[in-house]
GROMACS .gro file of C-alpha atoms in nm:
model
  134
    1UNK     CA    1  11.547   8.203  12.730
    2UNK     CA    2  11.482   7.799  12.786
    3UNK     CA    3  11.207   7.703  12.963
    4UNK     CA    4  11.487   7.513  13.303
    5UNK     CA    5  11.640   7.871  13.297
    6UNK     CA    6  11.262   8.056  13.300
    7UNK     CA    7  11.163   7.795  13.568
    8UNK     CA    8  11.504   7.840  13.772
    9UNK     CA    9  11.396   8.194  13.798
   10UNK     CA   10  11.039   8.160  13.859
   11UNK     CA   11  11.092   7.956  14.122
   12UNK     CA   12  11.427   8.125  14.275
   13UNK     CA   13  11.225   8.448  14.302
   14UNK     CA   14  10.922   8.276  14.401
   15UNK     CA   15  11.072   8.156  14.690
   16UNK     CA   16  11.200   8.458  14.829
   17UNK     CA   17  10.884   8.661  14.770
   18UNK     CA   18  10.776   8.397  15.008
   19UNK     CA   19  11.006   8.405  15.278
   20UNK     CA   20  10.966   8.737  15.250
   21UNK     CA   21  10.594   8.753  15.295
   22UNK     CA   22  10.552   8.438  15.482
   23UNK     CA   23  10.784   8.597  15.753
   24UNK     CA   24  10.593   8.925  15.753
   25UNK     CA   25  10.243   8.821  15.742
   26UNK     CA   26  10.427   8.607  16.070
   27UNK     CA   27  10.491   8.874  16.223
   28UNK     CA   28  10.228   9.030  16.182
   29UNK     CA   29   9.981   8.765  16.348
   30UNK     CA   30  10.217   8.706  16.631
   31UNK     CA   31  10.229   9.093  16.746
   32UNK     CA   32  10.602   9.128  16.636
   33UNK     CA   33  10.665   9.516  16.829
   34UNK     CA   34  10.936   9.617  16.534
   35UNK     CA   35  10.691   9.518  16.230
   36UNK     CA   36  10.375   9.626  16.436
   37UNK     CA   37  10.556   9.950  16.546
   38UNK     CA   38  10.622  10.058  16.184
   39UNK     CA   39  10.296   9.996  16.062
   40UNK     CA   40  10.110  10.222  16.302
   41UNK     CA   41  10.343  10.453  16.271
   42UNK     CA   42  10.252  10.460  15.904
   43UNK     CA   43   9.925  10.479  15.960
   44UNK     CA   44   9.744  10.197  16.005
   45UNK     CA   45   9.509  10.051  16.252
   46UNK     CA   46   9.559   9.751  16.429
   47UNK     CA   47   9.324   9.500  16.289
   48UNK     CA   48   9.451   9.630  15.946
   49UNK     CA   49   9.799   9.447  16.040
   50UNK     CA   50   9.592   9.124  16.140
   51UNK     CA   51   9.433   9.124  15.797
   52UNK     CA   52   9.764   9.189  15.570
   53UNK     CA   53   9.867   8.870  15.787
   54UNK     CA   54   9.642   8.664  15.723
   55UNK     CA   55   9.595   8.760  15.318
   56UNK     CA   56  10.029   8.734  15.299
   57UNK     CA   57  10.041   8.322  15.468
   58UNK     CA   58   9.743   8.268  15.224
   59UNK     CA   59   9.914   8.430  14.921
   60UNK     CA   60  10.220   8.222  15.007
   61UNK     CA   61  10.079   7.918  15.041
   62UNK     CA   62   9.911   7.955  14.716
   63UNK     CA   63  10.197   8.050  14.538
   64UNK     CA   64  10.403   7.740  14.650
   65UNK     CA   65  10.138   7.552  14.504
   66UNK     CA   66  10.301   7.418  14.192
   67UNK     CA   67  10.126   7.392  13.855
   68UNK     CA   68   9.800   7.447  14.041
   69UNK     CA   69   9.554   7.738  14.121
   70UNK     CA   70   9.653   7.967  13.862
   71UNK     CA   71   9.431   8.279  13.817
   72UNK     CA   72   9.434   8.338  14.195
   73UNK     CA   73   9.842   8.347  14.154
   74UNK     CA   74   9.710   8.615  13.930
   75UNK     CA   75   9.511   8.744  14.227
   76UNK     CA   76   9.818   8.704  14.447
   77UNK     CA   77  10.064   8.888  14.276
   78UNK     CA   78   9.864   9.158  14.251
   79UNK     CA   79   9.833   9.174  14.578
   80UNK     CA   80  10.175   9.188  14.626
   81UNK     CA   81  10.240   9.468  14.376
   82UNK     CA   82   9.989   9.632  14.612
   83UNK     CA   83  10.085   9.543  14.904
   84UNK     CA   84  10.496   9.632  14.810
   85UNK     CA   85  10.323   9.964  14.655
   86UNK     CA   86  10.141  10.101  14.944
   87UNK     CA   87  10.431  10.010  15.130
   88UNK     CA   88  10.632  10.241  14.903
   89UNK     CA   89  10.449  10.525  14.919
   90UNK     CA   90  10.361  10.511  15.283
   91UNK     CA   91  10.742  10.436  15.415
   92UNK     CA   92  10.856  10.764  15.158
   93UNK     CA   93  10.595  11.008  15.314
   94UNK     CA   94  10.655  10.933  15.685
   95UNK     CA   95  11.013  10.821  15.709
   96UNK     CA   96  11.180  10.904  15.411
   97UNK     CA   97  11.349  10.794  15.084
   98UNK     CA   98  11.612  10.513  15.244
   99UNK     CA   99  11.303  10.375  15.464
  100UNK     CA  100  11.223  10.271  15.087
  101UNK     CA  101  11.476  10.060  14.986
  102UNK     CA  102  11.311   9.681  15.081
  103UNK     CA  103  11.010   9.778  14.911
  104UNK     CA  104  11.256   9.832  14.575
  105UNK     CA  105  11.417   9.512  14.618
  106UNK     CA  106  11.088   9.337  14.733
  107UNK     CA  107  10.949   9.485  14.384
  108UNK     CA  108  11.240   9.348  14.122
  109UNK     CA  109  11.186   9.000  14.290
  110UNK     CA  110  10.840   8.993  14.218
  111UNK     CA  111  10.831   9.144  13.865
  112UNK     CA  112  11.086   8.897  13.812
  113UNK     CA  113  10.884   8.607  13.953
  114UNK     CA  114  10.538   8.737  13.775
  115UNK     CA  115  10.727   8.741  13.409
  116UNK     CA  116  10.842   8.437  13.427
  117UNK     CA  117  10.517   8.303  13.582
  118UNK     CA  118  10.364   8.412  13.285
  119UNK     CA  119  10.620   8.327  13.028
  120UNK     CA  120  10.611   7.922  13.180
  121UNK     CA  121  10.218   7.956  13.180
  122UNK     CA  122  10.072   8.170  12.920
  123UNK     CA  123   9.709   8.339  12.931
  124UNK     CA  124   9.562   8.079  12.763
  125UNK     CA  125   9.449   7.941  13.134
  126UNK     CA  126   9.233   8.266  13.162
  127UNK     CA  127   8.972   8.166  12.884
  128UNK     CA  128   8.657   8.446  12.905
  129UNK     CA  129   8.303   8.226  12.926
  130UNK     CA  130   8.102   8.292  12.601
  131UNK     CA  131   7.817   8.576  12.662
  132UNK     CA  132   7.488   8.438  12.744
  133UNK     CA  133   7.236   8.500  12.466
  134UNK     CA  134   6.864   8.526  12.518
   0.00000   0.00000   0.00000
């Protein structure tokens, strides 16, 4: 794979995981009664749902950041994968399998954004500082 098609991609999927967690962690601020009704009745506490709002606008804004801020898109991804698998889990024990099926999709868009974020920038970013000696 070229490096247009890798960053056609990247950027395709990028920008849906966005939308996708721009519009939640929206909702989420503004007291949206669908997504806030859902989350409690998975579980969670109100001021939970204010802090997954604030941490999604802040990954997404990070991740439309191009070419800059790299190991926290590390940072944000993973708190995606979290994010999507918590989500998972929680929608499969409380309302069932088919409850599931936007955390599935949400989860091939981002492994397909995160392999080609690392395939158009390699670990090399991510250099380990030498150990102090005494």
């Amino acid at each position: 794979m070229n490096t247009k098609t890798a960053t056609i991609i990247y950027w395709s999927a990028t920008i849906f995981m966005s939308l996708w967690f721009g519009a939640s962690g929206f909702f989420e601020l503004t007291g949206n009664p669908i997504v806030w009704g859902i989350t409690q009745q998975l579980g969670y506490p109100p001021h939970f749902i204010y802090i997954l709002g604030v941490f999604k606008i802040a990954g997404v804004i990070t991740l439309l950041i191009p070419h800059k801020f790299l190991r926290l898109k590390e940072w944000v991804f993973a708190g995606m994968f979290f994010d999507i698998t918590f989500a998972f889990f929680s929608k499969i024990s409380v309302l069932g399998f088919p409850a599931t099926v936007d955390a599935i999709i949400a989860f091939t868009v981002l492994s397909a954004a995160y392999l080609m974020f690392r395939r158009l920038y390699p670990a090399n970013y991510a250099t380990v500082a030498p150990a102090m000696v005494s």
